[in-house]
Short mmCIF file of C-alpha atoms in Angstrom, two decimals:
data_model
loop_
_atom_site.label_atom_id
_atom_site.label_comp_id
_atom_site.label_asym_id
_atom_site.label_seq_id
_atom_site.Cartn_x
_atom_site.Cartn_y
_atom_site.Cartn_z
CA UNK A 336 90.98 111.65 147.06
CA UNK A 337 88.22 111.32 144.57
CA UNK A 338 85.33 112.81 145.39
CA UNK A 339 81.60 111.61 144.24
CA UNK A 340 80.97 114.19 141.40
CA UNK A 341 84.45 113.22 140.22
CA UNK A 342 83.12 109.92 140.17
CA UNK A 343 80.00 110.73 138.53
CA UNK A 344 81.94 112.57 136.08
CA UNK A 345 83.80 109.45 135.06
CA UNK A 346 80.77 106.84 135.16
CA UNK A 347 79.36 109.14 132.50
CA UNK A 348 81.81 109.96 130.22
CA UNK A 349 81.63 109.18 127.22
CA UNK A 350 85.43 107.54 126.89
CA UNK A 351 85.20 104.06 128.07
CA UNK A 352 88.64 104.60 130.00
CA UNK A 353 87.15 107.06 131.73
CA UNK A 354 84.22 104.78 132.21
CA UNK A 355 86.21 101.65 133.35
CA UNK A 356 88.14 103.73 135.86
CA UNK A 357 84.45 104.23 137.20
CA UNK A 358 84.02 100.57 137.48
CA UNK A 359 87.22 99.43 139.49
CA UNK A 360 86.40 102.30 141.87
CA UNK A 361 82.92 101.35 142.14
CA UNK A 362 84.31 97.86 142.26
CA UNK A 363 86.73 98.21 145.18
CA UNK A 364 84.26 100.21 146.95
CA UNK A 365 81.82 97.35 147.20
CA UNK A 366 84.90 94.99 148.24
CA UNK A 367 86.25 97.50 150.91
CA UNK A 368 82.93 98.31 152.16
CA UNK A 369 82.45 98.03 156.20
CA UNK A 370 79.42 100.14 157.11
CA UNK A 371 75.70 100.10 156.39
CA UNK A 372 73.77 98.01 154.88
CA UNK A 373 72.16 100.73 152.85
CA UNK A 374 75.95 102.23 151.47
CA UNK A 375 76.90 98.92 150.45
CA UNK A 376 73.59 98.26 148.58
CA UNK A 377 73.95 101.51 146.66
CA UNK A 378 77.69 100.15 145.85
CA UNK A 379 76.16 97.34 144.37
CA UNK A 380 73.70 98.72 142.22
CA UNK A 381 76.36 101.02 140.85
CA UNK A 382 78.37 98.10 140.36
CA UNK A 383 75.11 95.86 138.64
CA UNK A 384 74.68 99.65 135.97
CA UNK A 385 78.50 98.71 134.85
CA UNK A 386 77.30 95.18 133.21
CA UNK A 387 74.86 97.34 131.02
CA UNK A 388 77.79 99.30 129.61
CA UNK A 389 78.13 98.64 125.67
CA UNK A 390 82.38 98.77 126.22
CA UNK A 391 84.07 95.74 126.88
CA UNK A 392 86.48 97.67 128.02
CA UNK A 393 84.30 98.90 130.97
CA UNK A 394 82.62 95.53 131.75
CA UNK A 395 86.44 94.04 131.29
CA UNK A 396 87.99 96.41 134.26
CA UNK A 397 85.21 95.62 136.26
CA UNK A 398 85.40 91.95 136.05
CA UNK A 399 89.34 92.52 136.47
CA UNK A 400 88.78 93.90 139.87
CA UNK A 401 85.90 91.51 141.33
CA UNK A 402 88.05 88.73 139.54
CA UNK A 403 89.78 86.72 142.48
CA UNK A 404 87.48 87.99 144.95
CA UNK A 405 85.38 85.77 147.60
CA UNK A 406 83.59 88.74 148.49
CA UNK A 407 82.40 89.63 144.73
CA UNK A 408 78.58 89.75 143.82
CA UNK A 409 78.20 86.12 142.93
CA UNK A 410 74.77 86.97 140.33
CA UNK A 411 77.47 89.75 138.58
CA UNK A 412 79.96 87.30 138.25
CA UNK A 413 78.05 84.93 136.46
CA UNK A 414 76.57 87.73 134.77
CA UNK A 415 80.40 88.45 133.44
CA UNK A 416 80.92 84.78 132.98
CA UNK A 417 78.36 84.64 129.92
CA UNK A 418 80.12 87.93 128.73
CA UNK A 419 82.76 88.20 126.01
CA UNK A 420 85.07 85.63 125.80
CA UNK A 421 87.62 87.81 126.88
CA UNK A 422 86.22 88.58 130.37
CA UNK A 423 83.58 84.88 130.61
CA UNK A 424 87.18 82.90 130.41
CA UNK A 425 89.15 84.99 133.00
CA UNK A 426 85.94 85.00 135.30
CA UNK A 427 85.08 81.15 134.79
CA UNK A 428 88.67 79.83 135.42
CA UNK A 429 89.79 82.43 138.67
CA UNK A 430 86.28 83.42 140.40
CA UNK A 431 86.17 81.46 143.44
CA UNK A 432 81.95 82.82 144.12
CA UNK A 433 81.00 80.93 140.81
CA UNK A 434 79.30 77.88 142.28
CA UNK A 435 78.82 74.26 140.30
CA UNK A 436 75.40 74.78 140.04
CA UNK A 437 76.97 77.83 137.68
CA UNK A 438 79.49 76.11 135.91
CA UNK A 439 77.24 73.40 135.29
CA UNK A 440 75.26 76.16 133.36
CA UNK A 441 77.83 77.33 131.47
CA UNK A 442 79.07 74.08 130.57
CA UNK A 443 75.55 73.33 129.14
CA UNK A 444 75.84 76.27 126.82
CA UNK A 445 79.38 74.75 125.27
CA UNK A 446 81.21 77.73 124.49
CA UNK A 447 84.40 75.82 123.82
CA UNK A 448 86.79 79.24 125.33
CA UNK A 449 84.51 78.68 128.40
CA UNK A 450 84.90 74.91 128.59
CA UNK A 451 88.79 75.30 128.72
CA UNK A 452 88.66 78.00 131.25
CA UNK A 453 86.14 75.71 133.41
CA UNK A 454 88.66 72.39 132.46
CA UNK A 455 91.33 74.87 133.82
CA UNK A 456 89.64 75.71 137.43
CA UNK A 457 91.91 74.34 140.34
CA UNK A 458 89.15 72.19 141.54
CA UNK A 459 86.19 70.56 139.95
CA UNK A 460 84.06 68.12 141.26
CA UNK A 461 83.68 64.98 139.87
CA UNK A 462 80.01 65.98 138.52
CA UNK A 463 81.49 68.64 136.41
CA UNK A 464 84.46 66.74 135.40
CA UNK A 465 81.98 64.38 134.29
CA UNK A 466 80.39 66.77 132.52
CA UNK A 467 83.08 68.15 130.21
CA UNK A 468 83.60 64.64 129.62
CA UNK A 469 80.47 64.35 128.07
CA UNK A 470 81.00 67.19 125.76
CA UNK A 471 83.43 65.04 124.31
CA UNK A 472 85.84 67.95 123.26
CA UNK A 473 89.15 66.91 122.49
CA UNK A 474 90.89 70.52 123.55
CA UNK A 475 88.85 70.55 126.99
CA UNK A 476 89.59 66.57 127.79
CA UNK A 477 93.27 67.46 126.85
CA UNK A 478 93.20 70.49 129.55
CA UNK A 479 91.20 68.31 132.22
CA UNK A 480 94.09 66.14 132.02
CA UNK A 481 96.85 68.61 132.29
CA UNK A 482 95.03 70.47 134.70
CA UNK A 483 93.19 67.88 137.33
CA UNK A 484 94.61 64.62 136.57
CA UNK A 485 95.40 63.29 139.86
CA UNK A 486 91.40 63.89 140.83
CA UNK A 487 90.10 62.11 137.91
CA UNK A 488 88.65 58.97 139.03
CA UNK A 489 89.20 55.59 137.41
CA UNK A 490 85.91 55.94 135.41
CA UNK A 491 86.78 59.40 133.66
CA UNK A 492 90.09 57.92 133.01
CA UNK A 493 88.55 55.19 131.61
CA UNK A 494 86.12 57.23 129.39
CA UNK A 495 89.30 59.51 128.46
CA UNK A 496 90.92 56.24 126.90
CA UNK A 497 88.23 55.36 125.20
#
């Protein structure tokens, strides 16, 4: 069993293994978490210091373990959403706490990576298909298609054609 200075040990090191073991602990801590109020808001702030670390490495194992999660932090996943493209297009296609009010933000910004990970989501709603329509992207209406073509209505299909 790790203890908390062993913990502490490995937040601080200066090896970003060391420090990404640190955030999947702190990570499945906050997901695991039963008791008080107070505990689980101290796992969350620990979790919140690991999106400051200058590693992707570190900000890449934590996203890996809140990634599929309905119980993750929803303001640290879209924190790790905007991140490298690396962790924003693993969080914005699997993170079911990402919300469309969220996607519609990130779809604003038009990081193309991000727009196929959002064009790749198992369910969109027709706002944010219509949306990535408007981007008109070529990649990102090719991956709506493959991805969500039997919820497209008649008017994206339409606007596809055209």
């Amino acid at each position: 069993m790790l203890g908390y200075l062993d913990y502490l040990d490995l937040s601080q090191s200066p090896h970003a293994e060391d420090r990404g073991q640190a955030a999947r602990i702190a990570a499945r801590a906050y997901l695991d978490h039963d008791g008080p109020a107070d505990e689980h808001a101290a796992l969350y702030a620990a979790v919140l210091s690991f999106l400051d670390d200058t590693s992707v490495k570190v900000r890449a194992a934590l996203a890996y373990e809140l990634l599929r999660s309905a119980y993750a932090p929803r303001p640290v996943m879209f924190a790790l959403a905007q991140d490298d493209p690396v962790i924003a297009t693993a969080v914005v296609q699997y993170s079911p706490v990402l919300q469309e009010a969220d996607l519609n933000v990130l779809i604003k910004a038009g990081d193309e990576p991000v727009l196929l990970s959002i064009a790749g989501r198992q369910t969109l709603s027709p706002k944010l298909v219509v949306a990535l329509l408007a981007k008109q992207n070529r990649s990102v209406d090719l991956r709506l298609i493959e991805h969500n073509a039997e919820r497209l209505s008649e008017s994206s299909l339409l606007e596809l054609c055209d």
